[in-house]
Coordinates of C-alpha atoms and ligand atoms in Angstrom, one line a residue:
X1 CA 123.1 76.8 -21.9
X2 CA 121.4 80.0 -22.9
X3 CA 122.8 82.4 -25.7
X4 CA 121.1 85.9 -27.1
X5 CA 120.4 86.8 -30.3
X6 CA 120.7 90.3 -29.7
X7 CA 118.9 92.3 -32.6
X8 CA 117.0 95.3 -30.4
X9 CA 113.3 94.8 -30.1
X10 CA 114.0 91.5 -32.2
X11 CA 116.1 89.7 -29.8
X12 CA 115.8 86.3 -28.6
X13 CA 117.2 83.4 -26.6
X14 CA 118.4 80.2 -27.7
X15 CA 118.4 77.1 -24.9
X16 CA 120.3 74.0 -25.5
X17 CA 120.0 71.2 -22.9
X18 CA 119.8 67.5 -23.7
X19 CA 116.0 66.7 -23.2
X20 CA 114.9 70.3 -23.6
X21 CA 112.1 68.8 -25.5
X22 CA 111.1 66.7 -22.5
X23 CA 110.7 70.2 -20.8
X24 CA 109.2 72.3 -23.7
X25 CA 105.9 72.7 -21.4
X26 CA 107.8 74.9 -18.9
X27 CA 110.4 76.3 -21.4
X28 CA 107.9 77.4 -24.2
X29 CA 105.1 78.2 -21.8
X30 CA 105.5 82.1 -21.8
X31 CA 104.9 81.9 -26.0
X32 CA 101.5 80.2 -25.7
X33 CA 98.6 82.8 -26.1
X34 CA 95.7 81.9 -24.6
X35 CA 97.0 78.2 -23.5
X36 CA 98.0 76.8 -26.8
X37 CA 100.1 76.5 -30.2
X38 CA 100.4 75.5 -33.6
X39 CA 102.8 72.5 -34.0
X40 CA 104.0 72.1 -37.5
X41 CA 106.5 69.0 -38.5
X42 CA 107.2 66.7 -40.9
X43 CA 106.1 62.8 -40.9
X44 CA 109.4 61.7 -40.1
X45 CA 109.8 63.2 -36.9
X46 CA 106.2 62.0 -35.5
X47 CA 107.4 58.5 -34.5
X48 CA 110.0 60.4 -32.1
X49 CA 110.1 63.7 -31.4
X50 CA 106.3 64.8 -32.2
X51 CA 104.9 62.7 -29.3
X52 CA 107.9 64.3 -26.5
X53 CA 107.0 67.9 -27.2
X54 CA 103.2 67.1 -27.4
X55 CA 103.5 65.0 -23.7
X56 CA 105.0 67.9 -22.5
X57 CA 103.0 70.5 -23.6
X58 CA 99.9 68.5 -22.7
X59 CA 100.9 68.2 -19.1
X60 CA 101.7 71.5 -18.8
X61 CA 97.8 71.8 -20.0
X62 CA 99.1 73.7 -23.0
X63 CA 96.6 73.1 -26.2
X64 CA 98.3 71.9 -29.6
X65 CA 97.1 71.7 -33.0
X66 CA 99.2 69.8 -35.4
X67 CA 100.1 69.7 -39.1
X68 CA 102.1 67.2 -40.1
X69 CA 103.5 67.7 -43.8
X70 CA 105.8 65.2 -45.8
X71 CA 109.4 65.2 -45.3
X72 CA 111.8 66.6 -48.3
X73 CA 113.0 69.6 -49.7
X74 CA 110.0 70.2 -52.1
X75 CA 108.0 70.7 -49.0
X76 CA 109.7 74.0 -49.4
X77 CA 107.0 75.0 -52.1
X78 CA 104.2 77.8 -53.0
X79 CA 101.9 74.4 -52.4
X80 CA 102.7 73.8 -49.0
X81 CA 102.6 77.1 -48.1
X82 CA 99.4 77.6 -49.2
X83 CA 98.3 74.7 -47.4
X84 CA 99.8 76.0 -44.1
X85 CA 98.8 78.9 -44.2
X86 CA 94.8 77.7 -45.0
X87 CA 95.5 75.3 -42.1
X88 CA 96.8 78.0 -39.6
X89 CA 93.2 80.2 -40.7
X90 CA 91.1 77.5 -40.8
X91 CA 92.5 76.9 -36.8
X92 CA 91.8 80.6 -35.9
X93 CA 95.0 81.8 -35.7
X94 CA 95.3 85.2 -34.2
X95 CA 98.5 87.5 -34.4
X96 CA 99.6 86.6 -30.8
X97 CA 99.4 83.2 -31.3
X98 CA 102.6 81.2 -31.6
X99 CA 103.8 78.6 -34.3
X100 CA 106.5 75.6 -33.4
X101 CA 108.5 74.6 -36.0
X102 CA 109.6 70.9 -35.1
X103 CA 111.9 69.6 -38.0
X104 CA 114.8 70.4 -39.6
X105 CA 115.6 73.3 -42.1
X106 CA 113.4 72.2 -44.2
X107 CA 110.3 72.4 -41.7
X108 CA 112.0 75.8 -40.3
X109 CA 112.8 78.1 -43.1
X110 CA 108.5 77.3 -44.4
X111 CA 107.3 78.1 -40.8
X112 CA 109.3 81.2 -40.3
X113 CA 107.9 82.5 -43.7
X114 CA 104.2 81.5 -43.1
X115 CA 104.8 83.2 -39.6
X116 CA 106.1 86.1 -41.4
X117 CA 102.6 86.7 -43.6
X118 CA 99.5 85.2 -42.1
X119 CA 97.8 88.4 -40.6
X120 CA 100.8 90.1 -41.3
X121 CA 102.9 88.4 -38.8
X122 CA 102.6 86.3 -36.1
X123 CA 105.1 84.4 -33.7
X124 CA 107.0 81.3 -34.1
X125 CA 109.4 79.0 -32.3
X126 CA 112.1 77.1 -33.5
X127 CA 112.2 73.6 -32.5
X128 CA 115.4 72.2 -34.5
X129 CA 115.7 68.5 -35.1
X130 CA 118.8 67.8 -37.5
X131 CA 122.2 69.0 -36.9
X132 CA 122.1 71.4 -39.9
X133 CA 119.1 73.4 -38.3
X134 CA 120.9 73.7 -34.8
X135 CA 123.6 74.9 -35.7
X136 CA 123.0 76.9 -39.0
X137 CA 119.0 77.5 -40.4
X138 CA 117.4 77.6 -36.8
X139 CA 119.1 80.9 -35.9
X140 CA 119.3 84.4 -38.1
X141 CA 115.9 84.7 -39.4
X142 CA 116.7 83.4 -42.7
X143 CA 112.9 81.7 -44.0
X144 CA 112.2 81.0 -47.7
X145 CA 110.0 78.5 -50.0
X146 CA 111.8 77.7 -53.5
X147 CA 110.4 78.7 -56.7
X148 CA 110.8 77.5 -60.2
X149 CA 114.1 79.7 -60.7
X150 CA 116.0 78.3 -58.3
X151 CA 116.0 77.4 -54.0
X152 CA 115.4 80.4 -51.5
X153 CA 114.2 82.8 -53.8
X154 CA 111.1 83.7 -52.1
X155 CA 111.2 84.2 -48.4
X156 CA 111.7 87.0 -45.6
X157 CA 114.0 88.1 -43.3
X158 CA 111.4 87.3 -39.9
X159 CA 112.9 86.4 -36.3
X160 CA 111.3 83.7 -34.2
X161 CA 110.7 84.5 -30.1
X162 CA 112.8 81.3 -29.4
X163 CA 114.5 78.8 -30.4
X164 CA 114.7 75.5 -28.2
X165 CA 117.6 73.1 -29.0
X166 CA 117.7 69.3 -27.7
X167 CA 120.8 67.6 -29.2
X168 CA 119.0 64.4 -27.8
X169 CA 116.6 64.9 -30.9
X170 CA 120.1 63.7 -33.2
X171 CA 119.9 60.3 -31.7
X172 CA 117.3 59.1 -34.4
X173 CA 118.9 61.6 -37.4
X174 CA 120.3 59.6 -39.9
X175 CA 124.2 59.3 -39.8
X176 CA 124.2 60.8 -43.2
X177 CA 122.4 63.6 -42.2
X178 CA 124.8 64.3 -39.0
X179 CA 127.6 64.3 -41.3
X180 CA 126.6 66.6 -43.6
X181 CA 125.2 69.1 -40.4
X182 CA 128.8 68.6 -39.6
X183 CA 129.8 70.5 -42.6
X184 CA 128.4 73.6 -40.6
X185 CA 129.9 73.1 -37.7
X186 CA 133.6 72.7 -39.2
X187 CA 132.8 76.4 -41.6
X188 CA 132.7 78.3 -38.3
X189 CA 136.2 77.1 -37.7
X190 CA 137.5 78.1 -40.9
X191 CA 135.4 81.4 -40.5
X192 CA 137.2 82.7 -37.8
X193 CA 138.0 80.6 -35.4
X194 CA 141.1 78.4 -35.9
X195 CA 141.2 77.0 -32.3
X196 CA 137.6 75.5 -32.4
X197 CA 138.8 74.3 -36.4
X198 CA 141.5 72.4 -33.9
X199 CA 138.8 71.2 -31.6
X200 CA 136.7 69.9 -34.3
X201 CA 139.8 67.5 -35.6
X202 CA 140.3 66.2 -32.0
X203 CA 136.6 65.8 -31.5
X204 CA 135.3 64.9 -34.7
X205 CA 134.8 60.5 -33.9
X206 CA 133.2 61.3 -30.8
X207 CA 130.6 64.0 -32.0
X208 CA 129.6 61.8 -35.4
X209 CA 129.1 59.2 -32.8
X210 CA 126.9 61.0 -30.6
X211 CA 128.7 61.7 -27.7
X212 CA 127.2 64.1 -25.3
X213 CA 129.8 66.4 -23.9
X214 CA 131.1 66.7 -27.8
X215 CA 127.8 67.2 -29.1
X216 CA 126.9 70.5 -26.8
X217 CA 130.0 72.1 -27.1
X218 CA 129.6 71.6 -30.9
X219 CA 126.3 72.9 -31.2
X220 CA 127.0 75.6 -28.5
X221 CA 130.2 77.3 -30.1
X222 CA 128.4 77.3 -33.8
X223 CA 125.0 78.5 -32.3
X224 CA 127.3 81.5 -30.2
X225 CA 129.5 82.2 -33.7
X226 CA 126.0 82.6 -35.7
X227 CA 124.2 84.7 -32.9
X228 CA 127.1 87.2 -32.8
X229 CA 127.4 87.3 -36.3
X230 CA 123.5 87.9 -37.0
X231 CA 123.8 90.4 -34.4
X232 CA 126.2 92.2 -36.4
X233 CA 124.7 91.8 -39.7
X234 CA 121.4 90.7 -39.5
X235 CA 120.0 91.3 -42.8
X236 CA 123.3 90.5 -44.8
X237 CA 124.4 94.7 -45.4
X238 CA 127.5 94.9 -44.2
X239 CA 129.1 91.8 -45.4
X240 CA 129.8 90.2 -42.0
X241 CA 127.1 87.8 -42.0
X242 CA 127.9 87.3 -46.4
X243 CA 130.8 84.9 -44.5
X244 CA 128.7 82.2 -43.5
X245 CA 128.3 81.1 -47.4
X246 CA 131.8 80.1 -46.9
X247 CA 132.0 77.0 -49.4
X248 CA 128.1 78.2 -50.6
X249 CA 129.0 79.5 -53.7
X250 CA 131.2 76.6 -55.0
X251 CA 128.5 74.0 -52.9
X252 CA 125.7 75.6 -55.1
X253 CA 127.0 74.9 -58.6
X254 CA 127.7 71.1 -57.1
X255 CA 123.5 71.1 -55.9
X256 CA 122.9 72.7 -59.1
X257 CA 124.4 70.4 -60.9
X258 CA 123.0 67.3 -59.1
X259 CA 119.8 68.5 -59.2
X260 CA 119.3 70.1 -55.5
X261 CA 118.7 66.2 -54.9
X262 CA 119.2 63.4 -52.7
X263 CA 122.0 62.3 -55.0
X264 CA 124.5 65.4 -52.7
X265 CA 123.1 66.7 -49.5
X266 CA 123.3 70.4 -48.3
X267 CA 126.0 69.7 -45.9
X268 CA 127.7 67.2 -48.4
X269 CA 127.8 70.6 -51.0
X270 CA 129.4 72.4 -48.3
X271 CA 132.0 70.3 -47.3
X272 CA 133.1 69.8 -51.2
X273 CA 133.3 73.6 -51.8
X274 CA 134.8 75.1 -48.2
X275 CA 137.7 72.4 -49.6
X276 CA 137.4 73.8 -53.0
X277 CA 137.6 77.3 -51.7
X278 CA 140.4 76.7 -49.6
X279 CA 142.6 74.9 -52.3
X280 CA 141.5 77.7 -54.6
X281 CA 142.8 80.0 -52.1
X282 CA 146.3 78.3 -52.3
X283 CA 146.5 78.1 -56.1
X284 CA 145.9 82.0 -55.9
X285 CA 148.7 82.3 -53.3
X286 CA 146.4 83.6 -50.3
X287 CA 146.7 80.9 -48.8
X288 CA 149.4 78.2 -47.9
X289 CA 148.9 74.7 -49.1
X290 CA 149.2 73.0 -46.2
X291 CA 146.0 75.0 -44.7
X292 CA 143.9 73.5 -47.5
X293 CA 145.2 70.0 -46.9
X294 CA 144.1 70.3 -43.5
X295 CA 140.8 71.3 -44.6
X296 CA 140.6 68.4 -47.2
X297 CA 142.0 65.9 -44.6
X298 CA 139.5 66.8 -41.7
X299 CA 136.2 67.2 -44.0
X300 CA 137.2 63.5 -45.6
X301 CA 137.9 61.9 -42.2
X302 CA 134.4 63.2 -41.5
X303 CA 133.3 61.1 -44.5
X304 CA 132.5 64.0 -46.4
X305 CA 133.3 64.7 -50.3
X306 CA 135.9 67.2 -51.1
X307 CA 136.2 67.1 -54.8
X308 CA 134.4 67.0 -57.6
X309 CA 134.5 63.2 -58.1
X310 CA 133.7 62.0 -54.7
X311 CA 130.7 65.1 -54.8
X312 CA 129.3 62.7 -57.9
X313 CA 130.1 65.7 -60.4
X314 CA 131.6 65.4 -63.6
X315 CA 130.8 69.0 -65.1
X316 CA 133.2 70.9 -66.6
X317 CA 134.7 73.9 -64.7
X318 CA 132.8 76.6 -67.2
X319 CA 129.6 74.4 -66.4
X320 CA 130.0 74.7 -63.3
X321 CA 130.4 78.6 -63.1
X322 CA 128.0 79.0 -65.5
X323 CA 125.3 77.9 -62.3
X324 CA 127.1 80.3 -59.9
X325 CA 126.1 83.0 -62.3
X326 CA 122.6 82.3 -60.7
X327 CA 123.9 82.7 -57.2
X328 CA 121.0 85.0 -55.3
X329 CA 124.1 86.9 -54.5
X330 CA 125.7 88.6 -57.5
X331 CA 126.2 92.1 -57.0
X332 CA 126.4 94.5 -60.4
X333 CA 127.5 91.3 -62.7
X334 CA 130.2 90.7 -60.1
X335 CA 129.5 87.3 -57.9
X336 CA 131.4 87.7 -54.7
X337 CA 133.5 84.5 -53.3
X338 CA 134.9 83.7 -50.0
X339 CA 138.1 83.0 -49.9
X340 CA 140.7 82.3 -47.6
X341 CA 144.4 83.4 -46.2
X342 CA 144.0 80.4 -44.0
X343 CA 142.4 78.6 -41.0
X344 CA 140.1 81.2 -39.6
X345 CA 140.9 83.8 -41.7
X346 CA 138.5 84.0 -44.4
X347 CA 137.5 87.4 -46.2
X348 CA 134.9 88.2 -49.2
X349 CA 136.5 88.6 -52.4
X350 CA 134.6 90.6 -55.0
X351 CA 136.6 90.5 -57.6
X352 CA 137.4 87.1 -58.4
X353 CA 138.1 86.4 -62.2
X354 CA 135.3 83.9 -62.8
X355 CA 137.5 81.9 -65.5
X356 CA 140.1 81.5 -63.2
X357 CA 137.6 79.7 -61.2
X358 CA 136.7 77.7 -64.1
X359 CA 140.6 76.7 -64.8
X360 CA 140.8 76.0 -61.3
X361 CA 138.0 73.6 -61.5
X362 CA 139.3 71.4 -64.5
X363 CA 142.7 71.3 -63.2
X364 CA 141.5 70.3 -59.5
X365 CA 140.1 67.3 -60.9
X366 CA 143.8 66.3 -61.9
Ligands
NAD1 P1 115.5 68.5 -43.7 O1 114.7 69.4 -42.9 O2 115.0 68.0 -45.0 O3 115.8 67.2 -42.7 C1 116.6 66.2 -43.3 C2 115.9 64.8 -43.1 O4 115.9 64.4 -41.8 C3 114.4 64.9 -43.5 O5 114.1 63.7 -44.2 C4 113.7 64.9 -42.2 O6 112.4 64.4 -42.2 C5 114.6 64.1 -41.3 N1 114.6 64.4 -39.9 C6 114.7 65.6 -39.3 N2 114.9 65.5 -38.0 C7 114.9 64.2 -37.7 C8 115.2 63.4 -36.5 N3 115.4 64.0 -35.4 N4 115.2 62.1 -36.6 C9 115.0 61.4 -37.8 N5 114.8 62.1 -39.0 C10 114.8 63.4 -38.9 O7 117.0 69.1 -43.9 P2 118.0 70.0 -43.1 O8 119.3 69.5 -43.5 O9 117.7 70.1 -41.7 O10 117.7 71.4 -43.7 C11 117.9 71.7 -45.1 C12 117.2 73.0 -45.4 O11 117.6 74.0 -44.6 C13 117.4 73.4 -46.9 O12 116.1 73.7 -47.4 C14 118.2 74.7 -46.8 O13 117.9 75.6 -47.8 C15 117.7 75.2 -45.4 N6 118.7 76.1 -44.8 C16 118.3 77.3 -44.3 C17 119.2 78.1 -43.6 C18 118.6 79.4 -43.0 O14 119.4 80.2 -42.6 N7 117.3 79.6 -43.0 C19 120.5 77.8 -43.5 C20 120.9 76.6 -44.0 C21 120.0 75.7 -44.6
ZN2 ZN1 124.5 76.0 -45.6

């Protein structure tokens, strides 16, 4: 399967096919100046995938140097960048050369931002290896490194030539980690799209357990709803693309809160606020009740938290706003929310009372 990101003289293709990794010699070949690339991963993914692409490059008599960094979010840091980057120079890199990115968002969103600076830019590839980067931080051009204010602060907006999707690379992900990808999947239902919402509840056992048939047509409806959407919006003017945060802003107190730690995952975030978003929505009337039971129900069959307790939170609602007052995406004092008039209907809100939210908080808890 093969979908565009169309974005002008930025566009790119995306390839899903189980054992695309198996094939990355032929697939990639046409991004490797003068026979070779720059693989960049992270230790966990050496025992598995690393030695798949590298057999397949190899006998395609492709050249690859590799820089293997440690696994967890703090890789995400001015450190790590700096010793990419010296890495990358030290190797000879030239503008037309061509970075992979073999991880998951972690190993993505650093390699798309030292892409995006050494020598002023060159290319990069994305080679996603958890669900969350297949069907979310692999597509749009979103790369960043934390800071000491807060996650994502410092990054670019800087496309890669290609991003190469094997679902077969989720066999080894942690079940944990496939849950809390899942979280991604299920917000492009409630975006917009209340018959793939439907799909997910019918489909959800055999995609967590790795089914094959479930698994593409997972990753291949989310990667289609974020390419169209990026298309539309690709650096986040219009407010189209602002909808994928859908349960961010909520999900970012709850990381906030815990610390942006092990103790609640991404994806885990997520799930707890698109439910909090969409019970919020009914307590304001936009949105009937039963919608945001459905929304509760299917993220918790998934096995992932919807409220504050099972998220490991015991903050107080004004707490917990307080953190969203950090959110990169305040506007003018104002901090816009997605909300919802139901499954696949959600719309950006920018004038939400912010101690409503608060009330809404402590009385959720019950
Ligand atoms: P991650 O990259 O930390 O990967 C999760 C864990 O799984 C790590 O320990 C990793 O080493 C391991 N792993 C990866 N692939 C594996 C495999 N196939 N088998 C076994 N282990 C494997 O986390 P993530 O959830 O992929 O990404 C989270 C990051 O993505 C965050 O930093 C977040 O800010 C970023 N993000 C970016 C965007 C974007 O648009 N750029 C969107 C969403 C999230
Ligand atoms: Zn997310």
């Amino acid at each position: 399967m093969t979908i565009r990101v169309a974005l002008g003289e930025r566009s790119y293709d995306i390839s899903i096919e189980n054992g695309a990794l198996d094939r990355a010699g032929e697939l990639l070949a046409p991004y490797a100046a003068r026979g070779r690339f720059i693989v960049v991963t992270d230790r966990n993914i050496v025992p598995n995938q690393l030695y798949r692409l590298e057999s397949s490059l190899t006998a395609a008599g492709i050249a690859c140097a590799v820089e293997v960094l440690p696994p967890g979010e703090s890789t995400k840091s001015w450190a790590m960048l700096e010793k990419l980057t010296d890495a990358m120079l030290a190797y000879g890199v030239e503008r037309n050369d061509t970075l992979i990115a073999l991880g998951g968002g972690v190993i993505g969103d650093l390699v798309g931002f030292a892409a995006s600076i050494v020598k002023r830019g060159c290319r990069f590839v994305q080679v996603p290896t958890t669900l969350l980067s297949q069907v979310d931080s692999s597509v749009g051009g979103k790369t960043a490194i934390n800071s000491r204010a807060g996650k994502n602060l410092i990054g670019a907006f800087y496309q890669p030539v290609h991003v190469l999707i094997d679902p077969t690379t989720l066999d080894t992900l942690p079940i944990r980690e496939v849950r809390a990808g899942y979280a991604e999947v299920v917000k492009y239902g409630l975006i917009d799209d209340p018959a793939f919402f439907a799909w997910c509840e019918t489909n959800v056992r055999q995609l967590l357990g790795g089914a094959s048939e479930a698994r593409l047509e997972a990753i291949g409806k989310s990667v289609a709803a974020k390419a169209r959407i990026v298309g539309e919006d690709e650096r986040e003017t219009s407010g189209r693309r602002a909808l994928l945060n859908l349960g961010h802003t909520f999900g970012h107190a709850l990381e906030a809160e815990t610390g942006f730690s092990d103790r609640l995952l991404h994806g885990e975030a997520v799930a707890a606020g698109m439910a909090l978003a969409f019970r919020f929505s009914a307590a304001q009337g936009l949105c009937s009740a039963d919608d945001a039971r459905r929304v509760t129900d299917h993220l918790a069959a998934a096995g992932l938290p919807t409220t504050l307790d099972a998220a490991g939170v015991d903050a107080r609602g004004d707490a917990l706003v307080a953190h969203m007052l950090h959110d990169k995406k305040m506007e003018g004092g104002r901090l816009p929310f997605l909300l919802a008039r139901g499954i696949g209907q959600t719309f950006l809100d920018k004038q939400v009372d912010l101690a409503a939210v608060a009330r809404f908080l402590d009385a959720d808890r019950g």
